[in-house]
XYZ file of C-alpha atoms in Angstrom:
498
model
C 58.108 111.387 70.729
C 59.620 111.785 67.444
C 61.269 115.112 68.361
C 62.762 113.522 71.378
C 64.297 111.447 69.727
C 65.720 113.566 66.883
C 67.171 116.194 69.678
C 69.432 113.215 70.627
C 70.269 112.199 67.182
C 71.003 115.642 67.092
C 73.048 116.378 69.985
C 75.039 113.029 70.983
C 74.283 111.439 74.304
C 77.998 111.371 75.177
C 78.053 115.162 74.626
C 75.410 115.938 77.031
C 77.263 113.496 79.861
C 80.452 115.364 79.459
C 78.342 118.917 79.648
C 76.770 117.242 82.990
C 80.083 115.870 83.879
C 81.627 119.443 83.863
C 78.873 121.299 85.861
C 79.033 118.862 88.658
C 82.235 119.763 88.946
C 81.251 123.177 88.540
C 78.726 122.714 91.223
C 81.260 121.028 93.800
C 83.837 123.607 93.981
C 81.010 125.947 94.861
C 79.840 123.897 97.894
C 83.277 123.360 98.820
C 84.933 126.471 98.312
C 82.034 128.997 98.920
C 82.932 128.908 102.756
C 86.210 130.529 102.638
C 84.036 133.855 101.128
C 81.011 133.461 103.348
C 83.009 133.374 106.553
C 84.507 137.053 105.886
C 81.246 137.979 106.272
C 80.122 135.694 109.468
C 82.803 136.862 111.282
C 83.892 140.252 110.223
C 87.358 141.298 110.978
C 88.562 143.976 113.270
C 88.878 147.903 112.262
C 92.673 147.530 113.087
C 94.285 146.399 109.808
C 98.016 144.940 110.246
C 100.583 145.487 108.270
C 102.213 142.768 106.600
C 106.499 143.192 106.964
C 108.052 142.789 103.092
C 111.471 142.531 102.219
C 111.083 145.291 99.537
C 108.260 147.857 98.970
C 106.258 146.527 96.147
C 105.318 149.027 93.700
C 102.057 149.560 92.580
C 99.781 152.212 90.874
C 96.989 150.605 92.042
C 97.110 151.002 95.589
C 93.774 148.321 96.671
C 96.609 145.528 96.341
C 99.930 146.947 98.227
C 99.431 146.058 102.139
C 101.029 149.050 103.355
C 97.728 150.607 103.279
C 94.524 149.674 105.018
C 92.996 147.355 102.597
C 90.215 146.229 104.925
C 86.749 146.683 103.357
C 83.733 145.021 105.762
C 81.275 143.999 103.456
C 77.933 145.615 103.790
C 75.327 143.530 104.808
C 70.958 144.121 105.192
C 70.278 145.053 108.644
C 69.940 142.687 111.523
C 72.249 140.082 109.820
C 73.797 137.523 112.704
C 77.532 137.964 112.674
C 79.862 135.885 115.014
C 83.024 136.405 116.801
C 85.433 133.358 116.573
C 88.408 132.804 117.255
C 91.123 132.511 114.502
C 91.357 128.846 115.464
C 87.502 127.997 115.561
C 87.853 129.399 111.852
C 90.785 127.239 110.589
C 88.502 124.113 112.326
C 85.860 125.539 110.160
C 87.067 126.406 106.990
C 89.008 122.667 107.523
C 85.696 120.830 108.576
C 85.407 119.703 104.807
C 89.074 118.605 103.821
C 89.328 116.296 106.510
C 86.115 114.469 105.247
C 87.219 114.759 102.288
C 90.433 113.207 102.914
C 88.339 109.702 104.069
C 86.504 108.516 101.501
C 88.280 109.506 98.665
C 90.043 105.823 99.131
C 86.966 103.603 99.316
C 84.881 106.216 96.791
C 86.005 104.181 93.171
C 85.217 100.992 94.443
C 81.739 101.933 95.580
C 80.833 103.942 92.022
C 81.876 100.688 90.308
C 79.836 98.633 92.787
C 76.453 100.880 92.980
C 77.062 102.668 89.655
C 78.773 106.024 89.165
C 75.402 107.491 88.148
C 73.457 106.624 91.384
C 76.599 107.428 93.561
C 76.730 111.168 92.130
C 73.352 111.729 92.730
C 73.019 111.006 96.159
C 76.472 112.532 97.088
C 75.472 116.073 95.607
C 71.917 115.653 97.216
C 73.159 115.538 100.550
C 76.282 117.862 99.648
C 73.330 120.799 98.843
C 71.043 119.616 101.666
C 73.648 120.272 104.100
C 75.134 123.225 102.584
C 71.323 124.801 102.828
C 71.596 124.293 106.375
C 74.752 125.311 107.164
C 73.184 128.645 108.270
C 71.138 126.892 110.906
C 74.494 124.928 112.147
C 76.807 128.103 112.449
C 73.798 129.804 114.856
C 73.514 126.382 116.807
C 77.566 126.398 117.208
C 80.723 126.561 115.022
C 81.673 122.934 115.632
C 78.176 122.187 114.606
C 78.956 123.839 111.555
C 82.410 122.619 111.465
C 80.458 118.785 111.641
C 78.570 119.846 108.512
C 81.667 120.634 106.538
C 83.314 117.608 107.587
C 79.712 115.580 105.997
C 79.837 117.598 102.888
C 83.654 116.901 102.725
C 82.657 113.157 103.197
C 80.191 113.016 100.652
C 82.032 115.141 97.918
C 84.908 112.554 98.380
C 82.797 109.952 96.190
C 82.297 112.369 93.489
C 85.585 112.344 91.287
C 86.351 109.015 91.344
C 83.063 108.213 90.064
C 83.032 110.866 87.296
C 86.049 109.098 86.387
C 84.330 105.941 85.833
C 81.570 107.404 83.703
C 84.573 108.914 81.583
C 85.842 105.391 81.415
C 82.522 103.910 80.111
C 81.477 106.361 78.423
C 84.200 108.510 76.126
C 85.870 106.766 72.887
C 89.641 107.100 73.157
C 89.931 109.758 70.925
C 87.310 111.833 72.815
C 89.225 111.268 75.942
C 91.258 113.937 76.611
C 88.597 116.418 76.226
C 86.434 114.099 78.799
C 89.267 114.583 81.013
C 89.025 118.806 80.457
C 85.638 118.773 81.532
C 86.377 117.080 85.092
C 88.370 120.356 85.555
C 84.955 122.312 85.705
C 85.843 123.568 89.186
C 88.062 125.974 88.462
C 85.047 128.108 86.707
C 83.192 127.152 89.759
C 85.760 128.700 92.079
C 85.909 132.125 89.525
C 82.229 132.017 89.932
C 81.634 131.834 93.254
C 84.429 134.538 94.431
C 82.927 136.887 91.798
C 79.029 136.864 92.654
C 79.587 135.966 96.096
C 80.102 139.156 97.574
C 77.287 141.049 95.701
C 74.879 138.218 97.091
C 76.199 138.941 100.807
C 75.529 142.817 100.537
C 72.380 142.243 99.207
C 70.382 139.928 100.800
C 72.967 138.475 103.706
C 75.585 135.364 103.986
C 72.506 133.133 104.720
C 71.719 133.534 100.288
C 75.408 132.927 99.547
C 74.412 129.305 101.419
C 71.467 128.693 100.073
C 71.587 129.585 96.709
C 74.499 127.410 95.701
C 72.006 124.931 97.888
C 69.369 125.326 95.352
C 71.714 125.266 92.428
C 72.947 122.193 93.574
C 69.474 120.675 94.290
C 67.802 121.460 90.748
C 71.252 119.858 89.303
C 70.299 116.742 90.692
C 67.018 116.561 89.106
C 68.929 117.344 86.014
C 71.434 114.651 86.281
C 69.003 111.685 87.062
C 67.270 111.770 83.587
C 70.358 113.130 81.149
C 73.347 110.589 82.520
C 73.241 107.053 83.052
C 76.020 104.210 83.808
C 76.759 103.497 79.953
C 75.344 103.861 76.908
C 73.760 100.328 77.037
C 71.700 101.455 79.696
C 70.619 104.652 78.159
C 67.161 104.712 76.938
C 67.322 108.034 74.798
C 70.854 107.153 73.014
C 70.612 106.415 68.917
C 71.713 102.959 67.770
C 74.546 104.882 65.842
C 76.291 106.504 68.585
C 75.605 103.462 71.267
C 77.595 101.467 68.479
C 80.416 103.407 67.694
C 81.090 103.814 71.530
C 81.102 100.308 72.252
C 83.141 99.630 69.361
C 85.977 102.389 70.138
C 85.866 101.250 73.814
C 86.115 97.645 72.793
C 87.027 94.996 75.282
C 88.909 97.227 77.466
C 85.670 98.185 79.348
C 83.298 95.845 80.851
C 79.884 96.500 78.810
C 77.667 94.677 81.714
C 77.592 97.719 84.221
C 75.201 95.967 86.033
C 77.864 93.205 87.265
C 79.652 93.948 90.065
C 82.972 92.873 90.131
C 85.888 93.222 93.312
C 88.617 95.216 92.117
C 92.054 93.312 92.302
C 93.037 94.561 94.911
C 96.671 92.383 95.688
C 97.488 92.960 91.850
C 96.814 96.603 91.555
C 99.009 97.193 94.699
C 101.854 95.428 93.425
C 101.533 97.100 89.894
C 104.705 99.356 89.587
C 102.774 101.096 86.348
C 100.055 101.738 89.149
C 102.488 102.585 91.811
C 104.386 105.016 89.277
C 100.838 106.546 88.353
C 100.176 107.570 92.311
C 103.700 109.215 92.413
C 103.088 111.274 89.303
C 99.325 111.737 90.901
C 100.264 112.921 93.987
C 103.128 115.208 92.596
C 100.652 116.839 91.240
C 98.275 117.803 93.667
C 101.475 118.914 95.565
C 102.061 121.401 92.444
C 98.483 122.138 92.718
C 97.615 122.818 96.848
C 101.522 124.567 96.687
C 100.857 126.949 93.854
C 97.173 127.833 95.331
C 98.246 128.680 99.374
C 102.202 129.418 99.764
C 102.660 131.119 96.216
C 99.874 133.446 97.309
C 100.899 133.905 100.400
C 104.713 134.728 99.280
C 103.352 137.377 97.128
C 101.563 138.968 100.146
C 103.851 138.321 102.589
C 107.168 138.648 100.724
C 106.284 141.293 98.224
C 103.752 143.258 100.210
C 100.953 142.426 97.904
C 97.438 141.018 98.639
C 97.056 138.781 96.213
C 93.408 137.663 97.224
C 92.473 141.186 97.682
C 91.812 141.026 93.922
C 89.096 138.450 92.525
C 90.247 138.948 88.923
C 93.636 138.213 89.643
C 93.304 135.552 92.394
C 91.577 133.617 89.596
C 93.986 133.802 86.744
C 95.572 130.735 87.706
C 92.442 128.957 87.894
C 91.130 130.244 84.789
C 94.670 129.521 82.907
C 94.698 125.257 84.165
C 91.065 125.251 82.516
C 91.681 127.270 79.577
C 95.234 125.306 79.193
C 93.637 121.857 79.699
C 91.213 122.306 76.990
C 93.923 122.917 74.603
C 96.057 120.070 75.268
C 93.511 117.843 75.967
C 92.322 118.959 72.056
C 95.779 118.104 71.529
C 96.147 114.882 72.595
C 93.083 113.866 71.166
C 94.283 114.747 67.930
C 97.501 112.902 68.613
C 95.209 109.364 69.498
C 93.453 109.847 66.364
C 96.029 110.154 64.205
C 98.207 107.603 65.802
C 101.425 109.511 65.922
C 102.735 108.046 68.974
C 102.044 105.248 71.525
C 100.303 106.076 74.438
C 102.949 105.173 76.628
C 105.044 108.285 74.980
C 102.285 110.516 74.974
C 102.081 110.344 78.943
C 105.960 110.697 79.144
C 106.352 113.251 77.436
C 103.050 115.435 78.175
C 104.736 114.928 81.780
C 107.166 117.778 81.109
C 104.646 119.860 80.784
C 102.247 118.811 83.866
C 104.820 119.118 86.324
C 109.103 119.544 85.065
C 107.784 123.435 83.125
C 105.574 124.178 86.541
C 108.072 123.067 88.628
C 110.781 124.749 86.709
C 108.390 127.872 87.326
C 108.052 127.627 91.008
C 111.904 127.458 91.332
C 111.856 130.627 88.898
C 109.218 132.541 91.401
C 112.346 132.361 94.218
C 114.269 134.678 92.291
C 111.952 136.920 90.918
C 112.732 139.775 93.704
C 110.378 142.698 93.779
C 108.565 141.968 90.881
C 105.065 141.718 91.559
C 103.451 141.158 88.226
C 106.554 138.874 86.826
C 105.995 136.451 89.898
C 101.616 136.530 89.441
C 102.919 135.492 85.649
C 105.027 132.632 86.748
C 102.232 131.455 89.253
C 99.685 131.542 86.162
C 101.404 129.858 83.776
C 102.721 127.482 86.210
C 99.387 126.600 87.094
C 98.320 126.357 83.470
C 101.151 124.376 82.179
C 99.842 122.019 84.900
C 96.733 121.523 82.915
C 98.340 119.131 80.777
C 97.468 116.567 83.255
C 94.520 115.967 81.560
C 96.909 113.734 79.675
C 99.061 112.571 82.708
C 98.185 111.727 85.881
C 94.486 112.589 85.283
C 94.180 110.317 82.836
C 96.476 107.080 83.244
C 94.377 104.957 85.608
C 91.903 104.726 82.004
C 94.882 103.301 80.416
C 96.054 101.107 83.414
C 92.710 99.266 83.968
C 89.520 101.325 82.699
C 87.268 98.805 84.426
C 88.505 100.176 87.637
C 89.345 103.464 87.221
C 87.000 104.698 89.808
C 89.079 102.615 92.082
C 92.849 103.581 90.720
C 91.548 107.675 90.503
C 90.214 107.342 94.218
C 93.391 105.600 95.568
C 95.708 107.811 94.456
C 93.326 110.789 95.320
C 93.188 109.845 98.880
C 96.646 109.698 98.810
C 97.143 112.857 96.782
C 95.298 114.952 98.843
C 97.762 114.165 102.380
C 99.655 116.931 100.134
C 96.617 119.417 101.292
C 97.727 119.095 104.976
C 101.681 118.574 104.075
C 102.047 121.885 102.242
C 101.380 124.371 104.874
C 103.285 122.102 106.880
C 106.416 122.801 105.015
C 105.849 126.690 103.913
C 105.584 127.560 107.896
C 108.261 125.519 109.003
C 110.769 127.468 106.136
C 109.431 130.957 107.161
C 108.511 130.559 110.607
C 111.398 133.326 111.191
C 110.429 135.357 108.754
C 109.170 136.230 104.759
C 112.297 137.190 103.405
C 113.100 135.757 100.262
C 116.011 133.505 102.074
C 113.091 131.587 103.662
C 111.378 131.424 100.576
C 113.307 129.779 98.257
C 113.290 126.567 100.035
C 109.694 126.139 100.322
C 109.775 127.062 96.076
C 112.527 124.883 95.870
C 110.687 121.768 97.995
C 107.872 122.029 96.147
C 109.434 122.251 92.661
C 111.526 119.104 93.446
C 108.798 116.998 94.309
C 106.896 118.430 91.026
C 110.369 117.038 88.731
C 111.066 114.273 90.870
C 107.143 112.822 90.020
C 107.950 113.154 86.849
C 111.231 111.302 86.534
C 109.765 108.490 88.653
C 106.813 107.781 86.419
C 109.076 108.619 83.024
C 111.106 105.781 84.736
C 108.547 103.181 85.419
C 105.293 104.617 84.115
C 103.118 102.956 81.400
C 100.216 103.849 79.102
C 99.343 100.092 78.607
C 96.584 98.268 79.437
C 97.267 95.798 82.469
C 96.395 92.192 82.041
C 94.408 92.403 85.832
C 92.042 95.039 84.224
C 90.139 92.155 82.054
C 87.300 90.622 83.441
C 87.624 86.405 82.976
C 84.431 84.928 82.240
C 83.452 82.708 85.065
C 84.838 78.978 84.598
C 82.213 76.319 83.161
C 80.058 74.891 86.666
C 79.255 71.868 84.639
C 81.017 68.215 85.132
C 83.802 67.902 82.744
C 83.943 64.907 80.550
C 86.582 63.977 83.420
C 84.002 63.411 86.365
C 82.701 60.445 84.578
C 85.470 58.515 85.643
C 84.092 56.408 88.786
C 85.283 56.956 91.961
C 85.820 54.610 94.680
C 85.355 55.598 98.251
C 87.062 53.497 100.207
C 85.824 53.916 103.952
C 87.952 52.847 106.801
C 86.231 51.347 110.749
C 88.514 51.700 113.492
């Protein structure tokens, strides 16, 4: 017993919920985007191999990425392997199945983690998120829309999880910690690199059934994991030294509500008549513009337009995933060191880390519209553009803690349900501007939109954005029930007969 107690003298408590807090993350982008792999290899594609029409001949030693050659590689797959033959559309229903459940409860999610605790409502959402994604090869032999029903379960389930990992971060990371609490919710893009890299060798060796059930499994065992290492605060953890339970509940101070296990009503009328909150879900949504933007049409303008596959490549599909994490960690480091110090309010800090979460990516974007046949300049501007974007760890990813940190879950999962209407907008808009053709003419508008909305963010919440603490975030301490000194005064009734 000793021992156990020294490992977590040893290794802080809060250390091991932000390690737990980033493989959940992990974790979830392997559920949710492990489908767009498997499916290549449910439904292979035809021999035939079409070539994709570019406005210039991209140039290439390599020749795996240019499209002008047959590309096509079926993946190889044990004997006796079910494969299925659906139509494009029955795959877009499928490979949509989860965004669209997704979409739903990513509005009511906060509330509930700060109703049933963030701890509890984790747990059960990844539970059934791996217990459906184990059967997922039973639903796609029943029939795709039974599959495509799955998806849409996982997608409603996994729409609870970031809102309450944003609560834990709220009760459990001292401000100066913050930002790198913040880096570790961005765990999914090493889940994403992850799963398109080992993916493929699991199909051709034991079948797209495996690539289902062993992020399943994963998944599963996680659990197990998570429900003795994390809890709702540090009150309520049993294994947590006196030290560190102390100096978290001091740096938090008042800001938080210690009692996780009242349940309090968010404001509701006062949080949707805050302009600091309003200004937040701009900048918020802004950015997950940038972000669904940068990860379908740049892509597809680099295939399309230059005559490059971009996806044909794992390595460099994943650059801009690996840059947002790898550029989040350093500026979250950054603006922990800038809390800590006290250089600047907070209210600056989110300002002006805003030019570099979405004016610099935006500013890149408009960049990639003028690039011309320059293959490996444009895969530079979407990777850095991407990466710049990982200084919303100190933006919009982190300024519903400042707003009101006792309902953060609620603020995060607001403005994420909103946010993500950008998911279905986006391809919206890049098929409208090139629906007669992938020129670069057509292009530049859809870099252009996108940019615009990135800047335009900004400037709003520059504008009317706030790192302060809002007055509706404290909880008041219920009023005195007792008589006042007042109620001794005697009362006549005076009763009136008709």
């Amino acid at each position: 017993m000793k021992l156990h107690f020294k490992f977590f003298d040893a290794i802080p408590a809060r250390f091991i919920v932000a390690l737990m807090l980033f493989f959940a993350c992990w974790i979830n982008y392997m559920l949710r985007v492990n489908m767009s792999v498997n499916i290549i290899a449910m439904v292979p594609e035809d021999k035939t191999t079409k070539t994709v029409e570019s406005e210039c001949k991209a140039v290439a030693n390599d020749v795996s990425l240019h499209n002008d050659t047959d590309i096509t590689k079926q993946l190889r797959q044990p004997d006796g392997v079910v494969i299925f033959s659906w139509t494009n559309q029955e795959q877009a229903y499928v490979l949509s199945g989860y965004f669209w459940g997704y979409a739903i409860t990513s509005l009511i999610s906060g509330t509930a983690a700060e109703l049933w605790g963030p701890r509890r409502v984790v747990f059960v959402t990844m539970f059934i998120s791996a217990v459906l994604t184990i059967i997922s090869p039973q639903a796609a032999r029943l029939h795709y829309m039974v599959l495509v029903a799955v998806r849409f379960f996982i997608g409603l389930a996994a729409g609870f999880l970031f809102p309450a990992l944003h609560a834990l971060v709220a009760r459990w990371a001292p401000p100066t910690e913050k930002g790198r609490f913040v880096s570790a919710l961005l765990g999914g893009a090493i889940g994403t690199v992850v799963t398109w890299s080992l993916t493929g060798p699991l199909i051709e060796t034991f079948g797209w059934d495996f690539a289902f059930y062993v992020p399943g499994i994963i998944a599963a065992l996680w659990c197990v994991a998570w429900w003795f290492l994390v809890y709702d605060s540090p009150v309520l953890h049993p294994r947590i030294s006196e030290a560190e339970k102390a100096y978290i509940l001091e740096e938090i101070g008042d800001k938080v509500h210690s009692d996780s296990t009242t349940k309090i009503v968010p404001p509701f009328k006062k949080i949707f008549t805050s302009l600091p909150f309003l200004a937040m879900i701009v900048l918020h949504y802004g950015n997950n513009w940038g972000i669904y933007f940068v990860m379908t049409a740049a892509p597809k303008y680099v295939s399309s337009a230059l005559g490059f596959n971009l996806t044909s490549t794992g390595t460099i599909s994943s650059l801009p995933y690996l840059a947002r994490m790898i550029f989040s960690l350093i500026f979250g480091a950054i603006g922990d060191r800038i809390v800590k110090r006290n250089m600047v309010s907070t209210t600056f800090m989110r300002k002006f880390f805003s030019l570099f979460s979405h004016v610099l990516p935006g500013l890149l974007l408009i960049g990639l519209g003028y690039t011309g046949c320059a293959p490996i300049l444009s895969i530079a501007l979407i990777t850095f553009s991407m990466g710049s974007n990982g200084a919303a760890t100190l933006t919009n990813l982190v300024n519903h803690q400042d707003l009101a940190p006792n309902f953060a879950a609620t603020l995060y999962g607001i403005a994420n349900g909103i946010g993500n209407t950008a998911g279905f907008v986006t391809p919206l808009v890049t098929a409208y501007f090139t629906k007669n053709g992938n020129g670069f003419a057509e292009w530049r508008p859809v870099f252009f939109t996108g940019a615009s909305l990135y800047i335009i963010a900004a400037i709003y919440f520059i504008l009317f954005g706030t790192g302060e603490t809002q007055k509706w975030n404290y909880i008041e301490p219920e009023e005195d029930k007792r008589p006042s000194a007042s109620s001794n005064d005697t009362t006549i009734t005076v009763q009136v007969k008709n």
